[in-house]
PDB file of C-alpha atoms and ligand atoms in Angstrom:
ATOM      1  CA  MET A 995      15.366 -21.358  29.915  1.00 97.00           C
ATOM      2  CA  ILE A 996      13.989 -24.438  28.181  1.00 98.00           C
ATOM      3  CA  LEU A 997      11.997 -27.046  30.104  1.00 98.00           C
ATOM      4  CA  LEU A 998      13.151 -30.620  29.497  1.00 98.00           C
ATOM      5  CA  ASP A 999       9.614 -31.937  29.214  1.00 98.00           C
ATOM      6  CA  GLY A1000       9.658 -35.567  30.318  1.00 98.00           C
ATOM      7  CA  LYS A1001       5.914 -35.872  30.072  1.00 98.00           C
ATOM      8  CA  LYS A1002       5.832 -34.974  26.393  1.00 98.00           C
ATOM      9  CA  THR A1003       9.044 -36.851  25.545  1.00 98.00           C
ATOM     10  CA  SER A1004       7.838 -40.009  27.279  1.00 98.00           C
ATOM     11  CA  ALA A1005       4.530 -39.742  25.409  1.00 98.00           C
ATOM     12  CA  ASP A1006       6.492 -39.485  22.129  1.00 98.00           C
ATOM     13  CA  ILE A1007       8.556 -42.572  23.038  1.00 98.00           C
ATOM     14  CA  LYS A1008       5.455 -44.546  24.006  1.00 98.00           C
ATOM     15  CA  GLU A1009       3.872 -43.601  20.697  1.00 98.00           C
ATOM     16  CA  GLU A1010       6.967 -44.860  18.844  1.00 98.00           C
ATOM     17  CA  ILE A1011       6.851 -48.108  20.839  1.00 98.00           C
ATOM     18  CA  ALA A1012       3.112 -48.522  20.146  1.00 98.00           C
ATOM     19  CA  LEU A1013       3.827 -48.179  16.410  1.00 98.00           C
ATOM     20  CA  GLU A1014       6.454 -50.937  16.647  1.00 98.00           C
ATOM     21  CA  VAL A1015       4.028 -53.156  18.553  1.00 98.00           C
ATOM     22  CA  GLY A1016       1.416 -52.530  15.853  1.00 98.00           C
ATOM     23  CA  GLU A1017       3.954 -53.664  13.269  1.00 98.00           C
ATOM     24  CA  LEU A1018       4.744 -56.830  15.293  1.00 97.00           C
ATOM     25  CA  LYS A1019       1.025 -57.611  15.454  1.00 98.00           C
ATOM     26  CA  ARG A1020       0.614 -57.002  11.728  1.00 98.00           C
ATOM     27  CA  ARG A1021       3.398 -59.527  11.092  1.00 97.00           C
ATOM     28  CA  GLU A1022       1.742 -61.930  13.589  1.00 97.00           C
ATOM     29  CA  LYS A1023       4.791 -61.837  15.869  1.00 97.00           C
ATOM     30  CA  LYS A1024       4.691 -62.142  19.628  1.00 97.00           C
ATOM     31  CA  VAL A1025       4.163 -58.781  21.386  1.00 98.00           C
ATOM     32  CA  PRO A1026       6.441 -57.864  24.321  1.00 98.00           C
ATOM     33  CA  HIS A1027       5.318 -59.193  27.704  1.00 98.00           C
ATOM     34  CA  LEU A1028       6.485 -57.500  30.925  1.00 98.00           C
ATOM     35  CA  ALA A1029       5.878 -58.990  34.368  1.00 98.00           C
ATOM     36  CA  ALA A1030       6.278 -57.182  37.689  1.00 98.00           C
ATOM     37  CA  ILE A1031       6.550 -58.692  41.140  1.00 98.00           C
ATOM     38  CA  ILE A1032       5.659 -56.587  44.144  1.00 98.00           C
ATOM     39  CA  VAL A1033       5.966 -57.772  47.728  1.00 98.00           C
ATOM     40  CA  GLY A1034       3.895 -56.039  50.409  1.00 97.00           C
ATOM     41  CA  ASN A1035       1.575 -53.041  50.417  1.00 95.00           C
ATOM     42  CA  ASP A1036       3.801 -49.949  50.257  1.00 94.00           C
ATOM     43  CA  GLY A1037       1.609 -47.193  48.792  1.00 91.00           C
ATOM     44  CA  ALA A1038       4.249 -45.484  46.636  1.00 90.00           C
ATOM     45  CA  SER A1039       5.551 -48.813  45.274  1.00 95.00           C
ATOM     46  CA  LEU A1040       2.036 -49.962  44.394  1.00 96.00           C
ATOM     47  CA  THR A1041       1.415 -46.670  42.584  1.00 93.00           C
ATOM     48  CA  TYR A1042       4.623 -47.063  40.554  1.00 94.00           C
ATOM     49  CA  VAL A1043       3.982 -50.693  39.664  1.00 97.00           C
ATOM     50  CA  ASN A1044       0.402 -49.997  38.648  1.00 96.00           C
ATOM     51  CA  ALA A1045       1.629 -47.136  36.447  1.00 96.00           C
ATOM     52  CA  LYS A1046       4.101 -49.534  34.772  1.00 97.00           C
ATOM     53  CA  VAL A1047       1.400 -52.138  34.110  1.00 96.00           C
ATOM     54  CA  LYS A1048      -1.010 -49.506  32.772  1.00 97.00           C
ATOM     55  CA  ALA A1049       1.716 -48.147  30.468  1.00 98.00           C
ATOM     56  CA  CYS A1050       2.184 -51.664  29.053  1.00 98.00           C
ATOM     57  CA  GLU A1051      -1.491 -51.878  28.175  1.00 96.00           C
ATOM     58  CA  ARG A1052      -1.410 -48.471  26.489  1.00 97.00           C
ATOM     59  CA  VAL A1053       1.409 -49.416  24.092  1.00 98.00           C
ATOM     60  CA  GLY A1054      -0.055 -52.848  23.338  1.00 98.00           C
ATOM     61  CA  PHE A1055       2.286 -54.976  25.489  1.00 98.00           C
ATOM     62  CA  GLU A1056       1.071 -57.873  27.528  1.00 98.00           C
ATOM     63  CA  SER A1057       1.637 -57.474  31.264  1.00 98.00           C
ATOM     64  CA  THR A1058       1.421 -59.598  34.375  1.00 98.00           C
ATOM     65  CA  LEU A1059       1.347 -58.217  37.906  1.00 98.00           C
ATOM     66  CA  ILE A1060       2.308 -60.639  40.660  1.00 98.00           C
ATOM     67  CA  GLN A1061       1.337 -59.244  44.046  1.00 98.00           C
ATOM     68  CA  LEU A1062       2.777 -61.152  46.998  1.00 98.00           C
ATOM     69  CA  PRO A1063       1.978 -60.571  50.681  1.00 98.00           C
ATOM     70  CA  GLU A1064       4.410 -58.772  53.010  1.00 98.00           C
ATOM     71  CA  GLU A1065       5.188 -62.020  54.841  1.00 98.00           C
ATOM     72  CA  THR A1066       6.402 -63.797  51.664  1.00 98.00           C
ATOM     73  CA  THR A1067       9.670 -65.608  52.447  1.00 98.00           C
ATOM     74  CA  GLU A1068      12.869 -65.113  50.484  1.00 98.00           C
ATOM     75  CA  ASP A1069      12.600 -68.678  49.161  1.00 98.00           C
ATOM     76  CA  GLU A1070       9.043 -68.102  47.980  1.00 98.00           C
ATOM     77  CA  LEU A1071      10.121 -64.958  46.138  1.00 98.00           C
ATOM     78  CA  LEU A1072      13.126 -66.730  44.591  1.00 98.00           C
ATOM     79  CA  ASN A1073      10.747 -69.448  43.431  1.00 98.00           C
ATOM     80  CA  GLU A1074       8.482 -66.874  41.715  1.00 98.00           C
ATOM     81  CA  ILE A1075      11.550 -65.399  40.010  1.00 99.00           C
ATOM     82  CA  ASN A1076      12.575 -68.830  38.717  1.00 98.00           C
ATOM     83  CA  ILE A1077       9.109 -69.382  37.298  1.00 98.00           C
ATOM     84  CA  LEU A1078       9.403 -66.110  35.336  1.00 98.00           C
ATOM     85  CA  ASN A1079      12.988 -66.940  34.282  1.00 98.00           C
ATOM     86  CA  VAL A1080      11.838 -70.108  32.508  1.00 98.00           C
ATOM     87  CA  ASP A1081       8.470 -68.838  31.243  1.00 98.00           C
ATOM     88  CA  ASN A1082       8.963 -68.429  27.484  1.00 98.00           C
ATOM     89  CA  ASP A1083       6.058 -66.042  27.215  1.00 98.00           C
ATOM     90  CA  ILE A1084       7.724 -63.459  29.492  1.00 98.00           C
ATOM     91  CA  ASP A1085      10.271 -61.212  27.741  1.00 98.00           C
ATOM     92  CA  GLY A1086      11.283 -59.216  30.784  1.00 98.00           C
ATOM     93  CA  PHE A1087      10.349 -58.697  34.416  1.00 98.00           C
ATOM     94  CA  ILE A1088      11.097 -56.526  37.390  1.00 98.00           C
ATOM     95  CA  VAL A1089      10.998 -57.002  41.139  1.00 98.00           C
ATOM     96  CA  GLN A1090       9.807 -53.714  42.591  1.00 98.00           C
ATOM     97  CA  LEU A1091      12.131 -52.285  45.252  1.00 96.00           C
ATOM     98  CA  PRO A1092      12.369 -51.769  48.169  1.00 95.00           C
ATOM     99  CA  LEU A1093      11.693 -55.283  49.451  1.00 97.00           C
ATOM    100  CA  PRO A1094      10.636 -56.128  53.018  1.00 98.00           C
ATOM    101  CA  LYS A1095      13.602 -56.190  55.427  1.00 97.00           C
ATOM    102  CA  HIS A1096      13.619 -59.984  55.853  1.00 98.00           C
ATOM    103  CA  ILE A1097      14.470 -60.456  52.157  1.00 98.00           C
ATOM    104  CA  ASP A1098      18.053 -60.085  50.883  1.00 98.00           C
ATOM    105  CA  GLU A1099      17.842 -57.689  47.921  1.00 97.00           C
ATOM    106  CA  GLN A1100      21.205 -58.724  46.453  1.00 97.00           C
ATOM    107  CA  LYS A1101      20.187 -62.374  46.419  1.00 98.00           C
ATOM    108  CA  VAL A1102      16.958 -61.456  44.650  1.00 98.00           C
ATOM    109  CA  LEU A1103      18.625 -59.301  41.984  1.00 98.00           C
ATOM    110  CA  LEU A1104      21.155 -62.083  41.315  1.00 98.00           C
ATOM    111  CA  ALA A1105      18.354 -64.596  40.764  1.00 98.00           C
ATOM    112  CA  VAL A1106      16.860 -62.693  37.808  1.00 99.00           C
ATOM    113  CA  ASP A1107      17.924 -64.043  34.396  1.00 98.00           C
ATOM    114  CA  PRO A1108      20.150 -61.217  33.018  1.00 98.00           C
ATOM    115  CA  ALA A1109      18.441 -61.624  29.610  1.00 98.00           C
ATOM    116  CA  LYS A1110      15.090 -60.717  31.230  1.00 98.00           C
ATOM    117  CA  ASP A1111      16.471 -58.101  33.639  1.00 98.00           C
ATOM    118  CA  VAL A1112      14.805 -55.062  32.050  1.00 98.00           C
ATOM    119  CA  ASP A1113      15.579 -52.998  35.187  1.00 98.00           C
ATOM    120  CA  GLY A1114      19.289 -53.544  34.474  1.00 98.00           C
ATOM    121  CA  PHE A1115      19.976 -54.234  38.170  1.00 98.00           C
ATOM    122  CA  HIS A1116      21.681 -57.652  37.823  1.00 98.00           C
ATOM    123  CA  PRO A1117      25.443 -57.369  38.517  1.00 98.00           C
ATOM    124  CA  GLU A1118      26.140 -58.863  35.075  1.00 98.00           C
ATOM    125  CA  ASN A1119      24.162 -56.076  33.411  1.00 98.00           C
ATOM    126  CA  VAL A1120      25.691 -53.402  35.663  1.00 98.00           C
ATOM    127  CA  GLY A1121      29.134 -54.753  34.669  1.00 98.00           C
ATOM    128  CA  ARG A1122      28.211 -54.718  30.982  1.00 98.00           C
ATOM    129  CA  MET A1123      26.953 -51.134  31.366  1.00 98.00           C
ATOM    130  CA  ALA A1124      30.253 -50.126  32.996  1.00 98.00           C
ATOM    131  CA  LEU A1125      32.143 -51.729  30.087  1.00 98.00           C
ATOM    132  CA  ASN A1126      29.896 -50.032  27.502  1.00 98.00           C
ATOM    133  CA  LEU A1127      28.690 -53.411  26.174  1.00 98.00           C
ATOM    134  CA  PRO A1128      25.121 -54.169  25.028  1.00 98.00           C
ATOM    135  CA  THR A1129      22.946 -54.464  28.153  1.00 98.00           C
ATOM    136  CA  PHE A1130      19.807 -53.070  29.751  1.00 98.00           C
ATOM    137  CA  ILE A1131      20.542 -49.575  31.054  1.00 98.00           C
ATOM    138  CA  SER A1132      18.417 -48.870  34.140  1.00 98.00           C
ATOM    139  CA  ALA A1133      15.331 -46.797  33.469  1.00 98.00           C
ATOM    140  CA  THR A1134      16.325 -43.580  35.258  1.00 98.00           C
ATOM    141  CA  PRO A1135      19.828 -43.123  33.793  1.00 98.00           C
ATOM    142  CA  PHE A1136      18.522 -44.342  30.403  1.00 98.00           C
ATOM    143  CA  GLY A1137      15.702 -41.775  30.580  1.00 98.00           C
ATOM    144  CA  ILE A1138      18.137 -38.952  31.382  1.00 99.00           C
ATOM    145  CA  LEU A1139      20.371 -39.902  28.417  1.00 98.00           C
ATOM    146  CA  GLU A1140      17.291 -39.966  26.174  1.00 98.00           C
ATOM    147  CA  LEU A1141      16.074 -36.536  27.358  1.00 98.00           C
ATOM    148  CA  LEU A1142      19.513 -34.995  26.783  1.00 98.00           C
ATOM    149  CA  GLU A1143      19.676 -36.597  23.319  1.00 98.00           C
ATOM    150  CA  ARG A1144      16.213 -35.521  22.195  1.00 98.00           C
ATOM    151  CA  TYR A1145      16.775 -31.923  23.343  1.00 98.00           C
ATOM    152  CA  GLU A1146      20.221 -31.989  21.666  1.00 98.00           C
ATOM    153  CA  VAL A1147      22.014 -30.968  24.861  1.00 98.00           C
ATOM    154  CA  GLU A1148      25.757 -31.123  24.160  1.00 98.00           C
ATOM    155  CA  THR A1149      27.605 -33.290  26.711  1.00 99.00           C
ATOM    156  CA  SER A1150      30.933 -33.858  24.946  1.00 98.00           C
ATOM    157  CA  GLY A1151      33.755 -32.109  26.784  1.00 98.00           C
ATOM    158  CA  LYS A1152      31.359 -30.573  29.313  1.00 98.00           C
ATOM    159  CA  ASN A1153      31.845 -30.511  33.075  1.00 98.00           C
ATOM    160  CA  VAL A1154      29.159 -32.722  34.590  1.00 99.00           C
ATOM    161  CA  VAL A1155      28.595 -32.838  38.334  1.00 99.00           C
ATOM    162  CA  VAL A1156      26.486 -35.701  39.669  1.00 99.00           C
ATOM    163  CA  ILE A1157      25.221 -35.275  43.244  1.00 98.00           C
ATOM    164  CA  GLY A1158      24.499 -38.620  44.900  1.00 98.00           C
ATOM    165  CA  ARG A1159      26.182 -42.021  44.444  1.00 98.00           C
ATOM    166  CA  SER A1160      23.213 -44.413  44.531  1.00 98.00           C
ATOM    167  CA  HIS A1161      23.512 -47.685  42.624  1.00 96.00           C
ATOM    168  CA  ILE A1162      20.303 -46.867  40.732  1.00 96.00           C
ATOM    169  CA  VAL A1163      21.083 -43.314  39.565  1.00 98.00           C
ATOM    170  CA  GLY A1164      24.220 -41.427  40.650  1.00 98.00           C
ATOM    171  CA  SER A1165      26.790 -44.130  40.067  1.00 98.00           C
ATOM    172  CA  PRO A1166      25.540 -45.339  36.639  1.00 98.00           C
ATOM    173  CA  MET A1167      24.916 -41.751  35.498  1.00 98.00           C
ATOM    174  CA  SER A1168      28.527 -40.792  36.247  1.00 98.00           C
ATOM    175  CA  ILE A1169      29.819 -43.849  34.367  1.00 98.00           C
ATOM    176  CA  LEU A1170      27.556 -43.420  31.327  1.00 99.00           C
ATOM    177  CA  LEU A1171      28.198 -39.699  30.829  1.00 99.00           C
ATOM    178  CA  SER A1172      31.964 -40.246  30.935  1.00 98.00           C
ATOM    179  CA  GLN A1173      31.844 -43.003  28.304  1.00 98.00           C
ATOM    180  CA  LYS A1174      32.578 -42.693  24.619  1.00 98.00           C
ATOM    181  CA  ARG A1175      28.963 -42.628  23.426  1.00 98.00           C
ATOM    182  CA  LYS A1176      26.527 -40.272  21.691  1.00 97.00           C
ATOM    183  CA  VAL A1177      25.399 -38.659  24.946  1.00 98.00           C
ATOM    184  CA  GLY A1178      28.674 -38.915  26.846  1.00 98.00           C
ATOM    185  CA  ASN A1179      32.323 -37.869  26.554  1.00 98.00           C
ATOM    186  CA  ALA A1180      31.839 -35.552  29.533  1.00 99.00           C
ATOM    187  CA  THR A1181      34.288 -34.817  32.328  1.00 99.00           C
ATOM    188  CA  VAL A1182      32.349 -36.143  35.285  1.00 99.00           C
ATOM    189  CA  THR A1183      32.653 -35.400  38.999  1.00 99.00           C
ATOM    190  CA  LEU A1184      30.657 -37.697  41.284  1.00 98.00           C
ATOM    191  CA  THR A1185      29.874 -35.958  44.572  1.00 98.00           C
ATOM    192  CA  HIS A1186      28.250 -37.314  47.744  1.00 98.00           C
ATOM    193  CA  SER A1187      27.666 -36.688  51.437  1.00 98.00           C
ATOM    194  CA  ARG A1188      31.427 -36.655  52.236  1.00 98.00           C
ATOM    195  CA  THR A1189      32.316 -34.231  49.439  1.00 98.00           C
ATOM    196  CA  LYS A1190      34.022 -31.060  50.659  1.00 98.00           C
ATOM    197  CA  ASN A1191      33.202 -27.642  49.197  1.00 98.00           C
ATOM    198  CA  LEU A1192      30.333 -28.980  47.102  1.00 98.00           C
ATOM    199  CA  GLU A1193      29.225 -25.481  46.175  1.00 98.00           C
ATOM    200  CA  GLU A1194      32.612 -24.679  44.604  1.00 98.00           C
ATOM    201  CA  ILE A1195      32.284 -27.823  42.498  1.00 98.00           C
ATOM    202  CA  THR A1196      28.675 -27.310  41.392  1.00 99.00           C
ATOM    203  CA  LYS A1197      29.403 -23.693  40.439  1.00 98.00           C
ATOM    204  CA  GLU A1198      31.860 -24.983  37.816  1.00 98.00           C
ATOM    205  CA  ALA A1199      29.343 -27.429  36.328  1.00 99.00           C
ATOM    206  CA  ASP A1200      27.926 -27.133  32.822  1.00 99.00           C
ATOM    207  CA  ILE A1201      25.480 -29.926  33.665  1.00 99.00           C
ATOM    208  CA  ILE A1202      24.260 -30.943  37.137  1.00 99.00           C
ATOM    209  CA  VAL A1203      22.444 -34.192  37.894  1.00 99.00           C
ATOM    210  CA  ALA A1204      20.868 -33.860  41.354  1.00 98.00           C
ATOM    211  CA  ALA A1205      20.060 -37.325  42.688  1.00 98.00           C
ATOM    212  CA  LEU A1206      20.532 -37.233  46.442  1.00 98.00           C
ATOM    213  CA  GLY A1207      16.929 -37.294  47.665  1.00 97.00           C
ATOM    214  CA  ILE A1208      16.937 -34.083  49.711  1.00 98.00           C
ATOM    215  CA  PRO A1209      14.095 -31.725  48.713  1.00 98.00           C
ATOM    216  CA  GLU A1210      15.244 -28.402  47.219  1.00 98.00           C
ATOM    217  CA  PHE A1211      18.888 -29.070  48.092  1.00 98.00           C
ATOM    218  CA  LEU A1212      20.380 -27.370  45.026  1.00 98.00           C
ATOM    219  CA  LYS A1213      19.953 -23.598  45.402  1.00 98.00           C
ATOM    220  CA  GLY A1214      20.299 -20.809  42.867  1.00 98.00           C
ATOM    221  CA  ASP A1215      23.642 -19.620  44.263  1.00 98.00           C
ATOM    222  CA  MET A1216      25.156 -23.092  43.725  1.00 98.00           C
ATOM    223  CA  VAL A1217      24.861 -23.023  39.915  1.00 98.00           C
ATOM    224  CA  LYS A1218      26.446 -20.950  37.201  1.00 98.00           C
ATOM    225  CA  ASP A1219      24.508 -19.063  34.538  1.00 98.00           C
ATOM    226  CA  GLY A1220      23.485 -21.255  31.620  1.00 98.00           C
ATOM    227  CA  ALA A1221      23.860 -24.586  33.436  1.00 98.00           C
ATOM    228  CA  VAL A1222      21.768 -27.617  32.438  1.00 99.00           C
ATOM    229  CA  ILE A1223      19.887 -29.031  35.427  1.00 99.00           C
ATOM    230  CA  ILE A1224      18.597 -32.589  35.748  1.00 99.00           C
ATOM    231  CA  ASP A1225      16.490 -33.091  38.881  1.00 98.00           C
ATOM    232  CA  VAL A1226      16.020 -36.741  39.831  1.00 98.00           C
ATOM    233  CA  GLY A1227      14.459 -36.078  43.254  1.00 97.00           C
ATOM    234  CA  ILE A1228      10.852 -37.012  43.952  1.00 95.00           C
ATOM    235  CA  THR A1229      10.206 -36.641  47.666  1.00 95.00           C
ATOM    236  CA  ARG A1230       6.626 -36.721  48.914  1.00 93.00           C
ATOM    237  CA  VAL A1231       6.098 -33.657  51.116  1.00 93.00           C
ATOM    238  CA  ALA A1232       2.901 -33.358  53.175  1.00 95.00           C
ATOM    239  CA  ASP A1233       0.504 -30.828  51.620  1.00 95.00           C
ATOM    240  CA  PRO A1234      -3.023 -30.706  53.082  1.00 96.00           C
ATOM    241  CA  SER A1235      -4.184 -28.558  50.135  1.00 96.00           C
ATOM    242  CA  LYS A1236      -3.747 -31.553  47.790  1.00 95.00           C
ATOM    243  CA  LYS A1237      -6.319 -34.297  47.408  1.00 94.00           C
ATOM    244  CA  SER A1238      -3.576 -36.925  47.869  1.00 92.00           C
ATOM    245  CA  GLY A1239      -2.297 -35.130  51.003  1.00 94.00           C
ATOM    246  CA  PHE A1240       1.192 -34.654  49.518  1.00 94.00           C
ATOM    247  CA  ARG A1241       3.080 -32.978  46.702  1.00 94.00           C
ATOM    248  CA  LEU A1242       6.222 -34.121  44.902  1.00 95.00           C
ATOM    249  CA  VAL A1243       9.323 -32.014  45.487  1.00 97.00           C
ATOM    250  CA  GLY A1244      12.593 -32.362  43.572  1.00 98.00           C
ATOM    251  CA  ASP A1245      16.191 -32.014  44.773  1.00 98.00           C
ATOM    252  CA  VAL A1246      16.371 -28.602  43.098  1.00 98.00           C
ATOM    253  CA  ALA A1247      14.921 -25.285  44.364  1.00 98.00           C
ATOM    254  CA  PHE A1248      13.201 -24.940  41.019  1.00 98.00           C
ATOM    255  CA  ASP A1249      12.314 -21.246  40.718  1.00 98.00           C
ATOM    256  CA  GLU A1250      15.681 -19.814  41.718  1.00 98.00           C
ATOM    257  CA  VAL A1251      17.700 -22.395  39.755  1.00 98.00           C
ATOM    258  CA  ALA A1252      15.454 -22.227  36.647  1.00 98.00           C
ATOM    259  CA  GLU A1253      16.180 -18.470  36.401  1.00 98.00           C
ATOM    260  CA  LYS A1254      19.869 -19.200  35.825  1.00 98.00           C
ATOM    261  CA  SER A1255      19.676 -22.399  33.794  1.00 98.00           C
ATOM    262  CA  SER A1256      19.615 -23.034  30.034  1.00 98.00           C
ATOM    263  CA  PHE A1257      17.693 -26.341  30.342  1.00 98.00           C
ATOM    264  CA  ILE A1258      15.964 -27.783  33.420  1.00 98.00           C
ATOM    265  CA  THR A1259      13.708 -30.740  34.210  1.00 98.00           C
ATOM    266  CA  PRO A1260      10.554 -29.918  36.199  1.00 98.00           C
ATOM    267  CA  VAL A1261       9.293 -32.066  39.101  1.00 98.00           C
ATOM    268  CA  PRO A1262       6.889 -33.632  38.467  1.00 97.00           C
ATOM    269  CA  GLY A1263       6.960 -34.072  34.694  1.00 98.00           C
ATOM    270  CA  GLY A1264      10.712 -34.327  34.091  1.00 98.00           C
ATOM    271  CA  VAL A1265      12.792 -37.423  34.759  1.00 98.00           C
ATOM    272  CA  GLY A1266       9.932 -39.336  36.445  1.00 97.00           C
ATOM    273  CA  PRO A1267       7.739 -40.001  33.383  1.00 97.00           C
ATOM    274  CA  MET A1268      10.826 -40.972  31.358  1.00 98.00           C
ATOM    275  CA  THR A1269      11.550 -43.965  33.594  1.00 98.00           C
ATOM    276  CA  ILE A1270       8.399 -45.833  32.600  1.00 97.00           C
ATOM    277  CA  ALA A1271       8.956 -45.118  28.903  1.00 98.00           C
ATOM    278  CA  MET A1272      12.502 -46.500  29.167  1.00 98.00           C
ATOM    279  CA  LEU A1273      11.337 -49.620  31.017  1.00 98.00           C
ATOM    280  CA  LEU A1274       8.989 -50.229  28.077  1.00 98.00           C
ATOM    281  CA  LYS A1275      11.869 -49.602  25.674  1.00 98.00           C
ATOM    282  CA  ASN A1276      14.011 -52.167  27.519  1.00 98.00           C
ATOM    283  CA  THR A1277      11.152 -54.669  27.356  1.00 98.00           C
ATOM    284  CA  LEU A1278      10.860 -54.111  23.595  1.00 98.00           C
ATOM    285  CA  ILE A1279      14.649 -54.635  23.298  1.00 98.00           C
ATOM    286  CA  ALA A1280      14.354 -57.860  25.339  1.00 98.00           C
ATOM    287  CA  ASN A1281      11.540 -59.080  23.062  1.00 98.00           C
ATOM    288  CA  LYS A1282      13.618 -58.320  19.929  1.00 97.00           C
ATOM    289  CA  ARG A1283      16.707 -60.065  21.340  1.00 96.00           C
ATOM    290  CA  ARG A1284      14.725 -63.155  22.284  1.00 93.00           C
ATOM    291  CA  ASN A1285      13.061 -63.384  18.906  1.00 88.00           C
ATOM    292  CA  SER A1286      16.031 -62.616  16.684  1.00 82.00           C
TER     293      SER A1286
HETATM  294  N1  GUN B2391      11.944 -48.736  43.038  1.00 91.26           N
HETATM  295  C1  GUN B2391      12.206 -47.445  42.707  1.00 91.26           C
HETATM  296  N2  GUN B2391      12.612 -47.370  41.428  1.00 91.26           N
HETATM  297  C2  GUN B2391      12.608 -48.617  40.943  1.00 91.26           C
HETATM  298  C3  GUN B2391      12.920 -49.167  39.670  1.00 91.26           C
HETATM  299  O1  GUN B2391      13.312 -48.487  38.723  1.00 91.26           O
HETATM  300  N3  GUN B2391      12.773 -50.517  39.562  1.00 91.26           N
HETATM  301  C4  GUN B2391      12.368 -51.293  40.589  1.00 91.26           C
HETATM  302  N4  GUN B2391      12.280 -52.587  40.372  1.00 91.26           N
HETATM  303  N5  GUN B2391      12.078 -50.820  41.776  1.00 91.26           N
HETATM  304  C5  GUN B2391      12.185 -49.476  41.944  1.00 91.26           C
END
């Protein structure tokens, strides 16, 4: 069994990005600038956004964090988005999700200029992704493709089973892996809560992407020997023995599945760290597109 080490791989990618930023600086070009908007005080969201901003600093990007109070109206948020859309200094920005209930998420995602949509959530970018056109691929699916590529995991002609049909992970992952691309050309089955006989399907899988958000859902007896396992789950489970009061648990029962697998992502340290590296990569791409 080989661990798909997202921590190390993301560090490698960040190092590569930092080298490119160094080169931009040497040539007196503008360095990438990422902005993030967060509305409200959700602990997990604040942690993620702060990690994104810190990662920007580490690779030499500029970053701007816009923290808005929970009671911010939809119009006020749309106004902030418009300011970033027209700000020539900003190459890309994200609006951290989830948003408070009184704000319409679809309206917000539609308001982001697709050229600055480094999350790849705008319907135009999702459509371009589905058509295999140049776009911003969302950080989590992009990170999974990158991990598979760097560990030279063969996907062509393989049976891939994706568990979970979220707009952010399951759905794009199933589309991307079925496409004619370097990491792709797979025969993909997208499964979800209404799927019948899931176990029969997962047992036939060469590669499983577990992205349903149920801790330790995928058990050892659901996978065949030699399968490649990508665990996208990161549920916080109460753990009084930890300083934070919780531990992160994936969608895969790690020990029993790892025994049977050829490659597997750990949680934490697998897919999670890759997402920030790929957000930075998208921001670098946005900067290059804007300045070319
Ligand atoms: N919330 C959870 N994941 C993400 C992400 O990738 N981008 C944004 N904007 N919000 C998130």
